[in-house]
Amino acid sequence: MESHRGRIASLEPVTLPLFHPTEDPGPSFASLLRSVGQGPVDLPADASDKLEITHGTTVVAVKYADGVVIAGDRRATSGNLISHRTMKKVFAADRWSGVAIAGAAGPAIEMVKLFQLQLEHYEKVEGHTLSLEGKANQLSGMVRNHLPAAMQGMAVVPIFAGYDRKRDKGRLWAFDVTGGRYEEEDHVVSGSGSLHAGTVIKLGQRAGMTRDEVVELVIQSLFQAADADSATGGPDSMRGIFPIVATITADGFTELAEAEVSERFDAVVDAIAVRHGGSTTSDSVGD
Amino acid sequence: MNMPFYVAPEQLMKDRADYAQKGIARGRSLVAIECADGILICAENPSRNLRKVSEIYDRIAFAGVGKYNEYDQLRIAGVRHADLKGFNYSRDDVDAQALANQYAQILGQVFTHDAKPMEVEILVAEVGTEQSGDRLFHIRYDGSVSDETLVTVLGGDAEAIRGRLDGAVQADMGLGAALRAAIDALAGPDRGLTVDEIEVAVLDRDGDGRRFRRLENGDITSLLA
């Protein structure tokens, strides 16, 4: 009823957003934000030259018979400093899909928040959920819209995985900074440690793997990425910080208990210690 | 110069109220009951697709009776209000009362200023961690709001349904008992309602995140068994 044009993006009192039918933003939350004057803020052309941007690093997703395992380390870096040790990069996008992010941490987390809300908003307005491919497409659009910032050094490159309930199988997507959306058959990786993590997965993945075998492979891949890439965080037994691993199956998105993840990492560390003739007390690794 | 006929404001308001009430009375009613497991909302609705009850946010549900296009427009505005508020502040800051006030403002505004009042009655329900924290805001076509406890009835036949419910409902009821009471009250003494003629949703008291849950035919049958 009232016109919202020209409002400034800020924390403003939220009224009841009613629109004339011809100006209705539909089920898209991003369109709604634009309609109420809270669209994206343009960054100055040389933002990344002036500031140290915090970056998140290695994320992986692997397909298996029951669905998908998606995982990521916890480290965020600014230049060569570790800025956060407990950053979360793996999120449930909704009940049957997950998104993991690599790249500039601030915009990446904002993108995930918007993406989650976009899916929920669509579901509530329309009364049913988007198809899995529709969700991947939405994320692709968000990455594409982020391209100007990516050109200034703030690239965000997510991976998207989910359980397709129409086709009864797990599906995976990789993206590039231009919003390119690539569905992969077996695994996807992103971030600075992706070369090492991807190699481990490529060598270890077989047809018909069980959940335990895939989780083990993902843990190995993250360990090797942390071992070889300084920006990727390994298991931090000292502080009790471990990568996040989740499965997405017909039952939905389930994050693995920290006890299971830490146990598996300890086993990897012990195996290495034995190989080098040392004791089997697991310690902080990854640097 | 043509002068419009003088119409007394009392008459004008009464005509508008009569018009809205008639529109609402044409539709079927719905009830909401606070129970031990959450808030149950049960509507008489033969359609599987044109919903009367829907989700607004984590703990908040919406229900409307009357003209479908009008309450559906309000429902979508409510989802937008809640999602924007949660996005700008936090999920914990989204509450039913602010939304009920917004609805009341809009309905009041439309009632006095627009060409015709909206022929709707709506309910904004919020489930609390305890039953004492439950909120049922009943908003009428003229923007008047009432904050009701334990039960609320929307629709043309509200008086009679409420009368039937009052004896049958008490605090701390289970979901099954509440659903049985709701169906019996909606049906009345002279007829029965099958699962295909009702729409049922629950705001669960326990759990994380989004508590709104639709009950499908199978769920309803097993609850009533």
PDB file of N, CA and C in Angstrom, chain B residues 124-183:
ATOM      1  N   VAL B 124      -3.463 -15.375  14.486  1.00  0.00           N
ATOM      2  CA  VAL B 124      -2.010 -15.498  14.551  1.00  0.00           C
ATOM      3  C   VAL B 124      -1.710 -16.257  15.839  1.00  0.00           C
ATOM      4  N   ALA B 125      -1.142 -17.438  15.725  1.00  0.00           N
ATOM      5  CA  ALA B 125      -0.887 -18.277  16.894  1.00  0.00           C
ATOM      6  C   ALA B 125       0.612 -18.436  17.087  1.00  0.00           C
ATOM      7  N   GLU B 126       1.044 -18.365  18.340  1.00  0.00           N
ATOM      8  CA  GLU B 126       2.464 -18.575  18.648  1.00  0.00           C
ATOM      9  C   GLU B 126       2.561 -19.574  19.782  1.00  0.00           C
ATOM     10  N   VAL B 127       3.368 -20.614  19.593  1.00  0.00           N
ATOM     11  CA  VAL B 127       3.510 -21.627  20.631  1.00  0.00           C
ATOM     12  C   VAL B 127       4.667 -21.233  21.545  1.00  0.00           C
ATOM     13  N   GLY B 128       4.446 -21.397  22.874  1.00  0.00           N
ATOM     14  CA  GLY B 128       5.487 -21.066  23.844  1.00  0.00           C
ATOM     15  C   GLY B 128       6.188 -22.323  24.323  1.00  0.00           C
ATOM     16  N   THR B 129       7.223 -22.157  25.163  1.00  0.00           N
ATOM     17  CA  THR B 129       7.882 -23.341  25.712  1.00  0.00           C
ATOM     18  C   THR B 129       6.985 -24.005  26.763  1.00  0.00           C
ATOM     19  N   GLU B 130       6.161 -23.184  27.438  1.00  0.00           N
ATOM     20  CA  GLU B 130       5.137 -23.697  28.350  1.00  0.00           C
ATOM     21  C   GLU B 130       3.783 -23.296  27.775  1.00  0.00           C
ATOM     22  N   GLN B 131       2.742 -23.984  28.220  1.00  0.00           N
ATOM     23  CA  GLN B 131       1.421 -23.630  27.710  1.00  0.00           C
ATOM     24  C   GLN B 131       1.046 -22.197  28.076  1.00  0.00           C
ATOM     25  N   SER B 132       1.565 -21.718  29.237  1.00  0.00           N
ATOM     26  CA  SER B 132       1.264 -20.338  29.637  1.00  0.00           C
ATOM     27  C   SER B 132       1.864 -19.326  28.666  1.00  0.00           C
ATOM     28  N   GLY B 133       2.826 -19.769  27.852  1.00  0.00           N
ATOM     29  CA  GLY B 133       3.446 -18.859  26.889  1.00  0.00           C
ATOM     30  C   GLY B 133       2.762 -18.860  25.531  1.00  0.00           C
ATOM     31  N   ASP B 134       1.720 -19.669  25.363  1.00  0.00           N
ATOM     32  CA  ASP B 134       1.016 -19.699  24.077  1.00  0.00           C
ATOM     33  C   ASP B 134       0.249 -18.404  23.846  1.00  0.00           C
ATOM     34  N   ARG B 135       0.186 -17.988  22.593  1.00  0.00           N
ATOM     35  CA  ARG B 135      -0.547 -16.763  22.249  1.00  0.00           C
ATOM     36  C   ARG B 135      -1.512 -17.066  21.106  1.00  0.00           C
ATOM     37  N   LEU B 136      -2.742 -16.633  21.264  1.00  0.00           N
ATOM     38  CA  LEU B 136      -3.720 -16.742  20.183  1.00  0.00           C
ATOM     39  C   LEU B 136      -4.304 -15.350  19.950  1.00  0.00           C
ATOM     40  N   PHE B 137      -3.942 -14.733  18.847  1.00  0.00           N
ATOM     41  CA  PHE B 137      -4.483 -13.412  18.524  1.00  0.00           C
ATOM     42  C   PHE B 137      -5.530 -13.576  17.432  1.00  0.00           C
ATOM     43  N   HIS B 138      -6.722 -13.180  17.749  1.00  0.00           N
ATOM     44  CA  HIS B 138      -7.846 -13.292  16.816  1.00  0.00           C
ATOM     45  C   HIS B 138      -8.138 -11.883  16.290  1.00  0.00           C
ATOM     46  N   ILE B 139      -7.998 -11.690  14.995  1.00  0.00           N
ATOM     47  CA  ILE B 139      -8.152 -10.352  14.417  1.00  0.00           C
ATOM     48  C   ILE B 139      -9.353 -10.364  13.477  1.00  0.00           C
ATOM     49  N   ARG B 140     -10.241  -9.405  13.663  1.00  0.00           N
ATOM     50  CA  ARG B 140     -11.476  -9.386  12.874  1.00  0.00           C
ATOM     51  C   ARG B 140     -11.379  -8.412  11.696  1.00  0.00           C
ATOM     52  N   TYR B 141     -12.398  -8.470  10.856  1.00  0.00           N
ATOM     53  CA  TYR B 141     -12.419  -7.675   9.617  1.00  0.00           C
ATOM     54  C   TYR B 141     -12.254  -6.169   9.841  1.00  0.00           C
ATOM     55  N   ASP B 142     -12.634  -5.663  11.048  1.00  0.00           N
ATOM     56  CA  ASP B 142     -12.544  -4.224  11.294  1.00  0.00           C
ATOM     57  C   ASP B 142     -11.242  -3.843  11.994  1.00  0.00           C
ATOM     58  N   GLY B 143     -10.347  -4.820  12.183  1.00  0.00           N
ATOM     59  CA  GLY B 143      -9.067  -4.538  12.818  1.00  0.00           C
ATOM     60  C   GLY B 143      -9.079  -4.729  14.319  1.00  0.00           C
ATOM     61  N   SER B 144     -10.205  -5.138  14.896  1.00  0.00           N
ATOM     62  CA  SER B 144     -10.195  -5.355  16.343  1.00  0.00           C
ATOM     63  C   SER B 144      -9.472  -6.665  16.664  1.00  0.00           C
ATOM     64  N   VAL B 145      -8.657  -6.619  17.708  1.00  0.00           N
ATOM     65  CA  VAL B 145      -7.833  -7.769  18.075  1.00  0.00           C
ATOM     66  C   VAL B 145      -8.296  -8.295  19.414  1.00  0.00           C
ATOM     67  N   SER B 146      -8.397  -9.615  19.547  1.00  0.00           N
ATOM     68  CA  SER B 146      -8.565 -10.138  20.894  1.00  0.00           C
ATOM     69  C   SER B 146      -7.505 -11.191  21.160  1.00  0.00           C
ATOM     70  N   ASP B 147      -6.995 -11.136  22.383  1.00  0.00           N
ATOM     71  CA  ASP B 147      -5.938 -12.040  22.821  1.00  0.00           C
ATOM     72  C   ASP B 147      -6.651 -13.142  23.581  1.00  0.00           C
ATOM     73  N   GLU B 148      -6.753 -14.335  22.989  1.00  0.00           N
ATOM     74  CA  GLU B 148      -7.578 -15.367  23.603  1.00  0.00           C
ATOM     75  C   GLU B 148      -6.724 -16.466  24.214  1.00  0.00           C
ATOM     76  N   THR B 149      -7.290 -17.154  25.190  1.00  0.00           N
ATOM     77  CA  THR B 149      -6.549 -18.247  25.808  1.00  0.00           C
ATOM     78  C   THR B 149      -7.315 -19.554  25.637  1.00  0.00           C
ATOM     79  N   LEU B 150      -6.560 -20.623  25.633  1.00  0.00           N
ATOM     80  CA  LEU B 150      -7.046 -21.995  25.525  1.00  0.00           C
ATOM     81  C   LEU B 150      -7.702 -22.320  24.178  1.00  0.00           C
ATOM     82  N   VAL B 151      -8.793 -21.646  23.833  1.00  0.00           N
ATOM     83  CA  VAL B 151      -9.390 -21.929  22.525  1.00  0.00           C
ATOM     84  C   VAL B 151      -9.754 -20.632  21.819  1.00  0.00           C
ATOM     85  N   THR B 152      -9.809 -20.712  20.503  1.00  0.00           N
ATOM     86  CA  THR B 152     -10.365 -19.613  19.737  1.00  0.00           C
ATOM     87  C   THR B 152     -11.090 -20.202  18.532  1.00  0.00           C
ATOM     88  N   VAL B 153     -12.171 -19.544  18.144  1.00  0.00           N
ATOM     89  CA  VAL B 153     -12.965 -20.021  17.011  1.00  0.00           C
ATOM     90  C   VAL B 153     -13.121 -18.877  16.015  1.00  0.00           C
ATOM     91  N   LEU B 154     -12.884 -19.169  14.745  1.00  0.00           N
ATOM     92  CA  LEU B 154     -13.025 -18.161  13.702  1.00  0.00           C
ATOM     93  C   LEU B 154     -14.114 -18.611  12.736  1.00  0.00           C
ATOM     94  N   GLY B 155     -14.892 -17.661  12.273  1.00  0.00           N
ATOM     95  CA  GLY B 155     -15.857 -17.996  11.225  1.00  0.00           C
ATOM     96  C   GLY B 155     -17.269 -17.627  11.611  1.00  0.00           C
ATOM     97  N   GLY B 156     -18.181 -17.854  10.666  1.00  0.00           N
ATOM     98  CA  GLY B 156     -19.556 -17.408  10.832  1.00  0.00           C
ATOM     99  C   GLY B 156     -20.278 -18.083  11.984  1.00  0.00           C
ATOM    100  N   ASP B 157     -19.955 -19.356  12.207  1.00  0.00           N
ATOM    101  CA  ASP B 157     -20.703 -20.128  13.186  1.00  0.00           C
ATOM    102  C   ASP B 157     -19.982 -20.173  14.538  1.00  0.00           C
ATOM    103  N   ALA B 158     -19.148 -19.143  14.784  1.00  0.00           N
ATOM    104  CA  ALA B 158     -18.232 -19.184  15.931  1.00  0.00           C
ATOM    105  C   ALA B 158     -18.924 -19.384  17.270  1.00  0.00           C
ATOM    106  N   GLU B 159     -20.041 -18.683  17.493  1.00  0.00           N
ATOM    107  CA  GLU B 159     -20.731 -18.743  18.791  1.00  0.00           C
ATOM    108  C   GLU B 159     -21.098 -20.179  19.155  1.00  0.00           C
ATOM    109  N   ALA B 160     -21.764 -20.838  18.208  1.00  0.00           N
ATOM    110  CA  ALA B 160     -22.248 -22.193  18.467  1.00  0.00           C
ATOM    111  C   ALA B 160     -21.080 -23.153  18.681  1.00  0.00           C
ATOM    112  N   ILE B 161     -20.044 -23.018  17.843  1.00  0.00           N
ATOM    113  CA  ILE B 161     -18.891 -23.923  17.947  1.00  0.00           C
ATOM    114  C   ILE B 161     -18.183 -23.718  19.280  1.00  0.00           C
ATOM    115  N   ARG B 162     -18.063 -22.463  19.663  1.00  0.00           N
ATOM    116  CA  ARG B 162     -17.421 -22.138  20.922  1.00  0.00           C
ATOM    117  C   ARG B 162     -18.192 -22.750  22.095  1.00  0.00           C
ATOM    118  N   GLY B 163     -19.503 -22.663  21.998  1.00  0.00           N
ATOM    119  CA  GLY B 163     -20.341 -23.255  23.040  1.00  0.00           C
ATOM    120  C   GLY B 163     -20.077 -24.752  23.179  1.00  0.00           C
ATOM    121  N   ARG B 164     -19.934 -25.446  22.025  1.00  0.00           N
ATOM    122  CA  ARG B 164     -19.697 -26.885  22.065  1.00  0.00           C
ATOM    123  C   ARG B 164     -18.305 -27.205  22.589  1.00  0.00           C
ATOM    124  N   LEU B 165     -17.333 -26.295  22.293  1.00  0.00           N
ATOM    125  CA  LEU B 165     -15.950 -26.547  22.705  1.00  0.00           C
ATOM    126  C   LEU B 165     -15.757 -26.348  24.203  1.00  0.00           C
ATOM    127  N   ASP B 166     -16.434 -25.325  24.754  1.00  0.00           N
ATOM    128  CA  ASP B 166     -16.151 -24.923  26.128  1.00  0.00           C
ATOM    129  C   ASP B 166     -16.236 -26.089  27.110  1.00  0.00           C
ATOM    130  N   GLY B 167     -17.243 -26.943  26.946  1.00  0.00           N
ATOM    131  CA  GLY B 167     -17.352 -28.070  27.858  1.00  0.00           C
ATOM    132  C   GLY B 167     -16.304 -29.142  27.602  1.00  0.00           C
ATOM    133  N   ALA B 168     -15.822 -29.223  26.371  1.00  0.00           N
ATOM    134  CA  ALA B 168     -15.010 -30.370  25.961  1.00  0.00           C
ATOM    135  C   ALA B 168     -13.503 -30.170  26.134  1.00  0.00           C
ATOM    136  N   VAL B 169     -13.085 -28.918  26.352  1.00  0.00           N
ATOM    137  CA  VAL B 169     -11.648 -28.636  26.336  1.00  0.00           C
ATOM    138  C   VAL B 169     -11.153 -28.216  27.714  1.00  0.00           C
ATOM    139  N   GLN B 170     -10.020 -28.802  28.137  1.00  0.00           N
ATOM    140  CA  GLN B 170      -9.358 -28.257  29.311  1.00  0.00           C
ATOM    141  C   GLN B 170      -7.863 -28.128  29.039  1.00  0.00           C
ATOM    142  N   ALA B 171      -7.172 -27.398  29.918  1.00  0.00           N
ATOM    143  CA  ALA B 171      -5.739 -27.201  29.744  1.00  0.00           C
ATOM    144  C   ALA B 171      -5.037 -28.553  29.831  1.00  0.00           C
ATOM    145  N   ASP B 172      -3.849 -28.659  29.227  1.00  0.00           N
ATOM    146  CA  ASP B 172      -3.034 -29.877  29.289  1.00  0.00           C
ATOM    147  C   ASP B 172      -3.647 -31.079  28.586  1.00  0.00           C
ATOM    148  N   MET B 173      -4.536 -30.854  27.662  1.00  0.00           N
ATOM    149  CA  MET B 173      -5.078 -31.970  26.883  1.00  0.00           C
ATOM    150  C   MET B 173      -4.000 -32.522  25.963  1.00  0.00           C
ATOM    151  N   GLY B 174      -4.144 -33.804  25.607  1.00  0.00           N
ATOM    152  CA  GLY B 174      -3.250 -34.368  24.603  1.00  0.00           C
ATOM    153  C   GLY B 174      -3.715 -33.942  23.214  1.00  0.00           C
ATOM    154  N   LEU B 175      -2.837 -34.152  22.226  1.00  0.00           N
ATOM    155  CA  LEU B 175      -3.151 -33.731  20.858  1.00  0.00           C
ATOM    156  C   LEU B 175      -4.372 -34.477  20.315  1.00  0.00           C
ATOM    157  N   GLY B 176      -4.432 -35.783  20.582  1.00  0.00           N
ATOM    158  CA  GLY B 176      -5.530 -36.606  20.070  1.00  0.00           C
ATOM    159  C   GLY B 176      -6.871 -36.151  20.618  1.00  0.00           C
ATOM    160  N   ALA B 177      -6.924 -35.916  21.938  1.00  0.00           N
ATOM    161  CA  ALA B 177      -8.171 -35.488  22.574  1.00  0.00           C
ATOM    162  C   ALA B 177      -8.597 -34.123  22.040  1.00  0.00           C
ATOM    163  N   ALA B 178      -7.611 -33.245  21.863  1.00  0.00           N
ATOM    164  CA  ALA B 178      -7.910 -31.899  21.367  1.00  0.00           C
ATOM    165  C   ALA B 178      -8.468 -31.981  19.945  1.00  0.00           C
ATOM    166  N   LEU B 179      -7.880 -32.854  19.137  1.00  0.00           N
ATOM    167  CA  LEU B 179      -8.330 -32.989  17.752  1.00  0.00           C
ATOM    168  C   LEU B 179      -9.762 -33.530  17.709  1.00  0.00           C
ATOM    169  N   ARG B 180     -10.027 -34.530  18.557  1.00  0.00           N
ATOM    170  CA  ARG B 180     -11.377 -35.090  18.632  1.00  0.00           C
ATOM    171  C   ARG B 180     -12.374 -33.993  19.013  1.00  0.00           C
ATOM    172  N   ALA B 181     -12.030 -33.197  20.036  1.00  0.00           N
ATOM    173  CA  ALA B 181     -12.922 -32.123  20.486  1.00  0.00           C
ATOM    174  C   ALA B 181     -13.139 -31.103  19.370  1.00  0.00           C
ATOM    175  N   ALA B 182     -12.067 -30.794  18.639  1.00  0.00           N
ATOM    176  CA  ALA B 182     -12.155 -29.793  17.571  1.00  0.00           C
ATOM    177  C   ALA B 182     -13.094 -30.285  16.464  1.00  0.00           C
ATOM    178  N   ILE B 183     -12.929 -31.540  16.071  1.00  0.00           N
ATOM    179  CA  ILE B 183     -13.755 -32.074  14.985  1.00  0.00           C
ATOM    180  C   ILE B 183     -15.222 -32.132  15.405  1.00  0.00           C
TER     181      ILE B 183
END
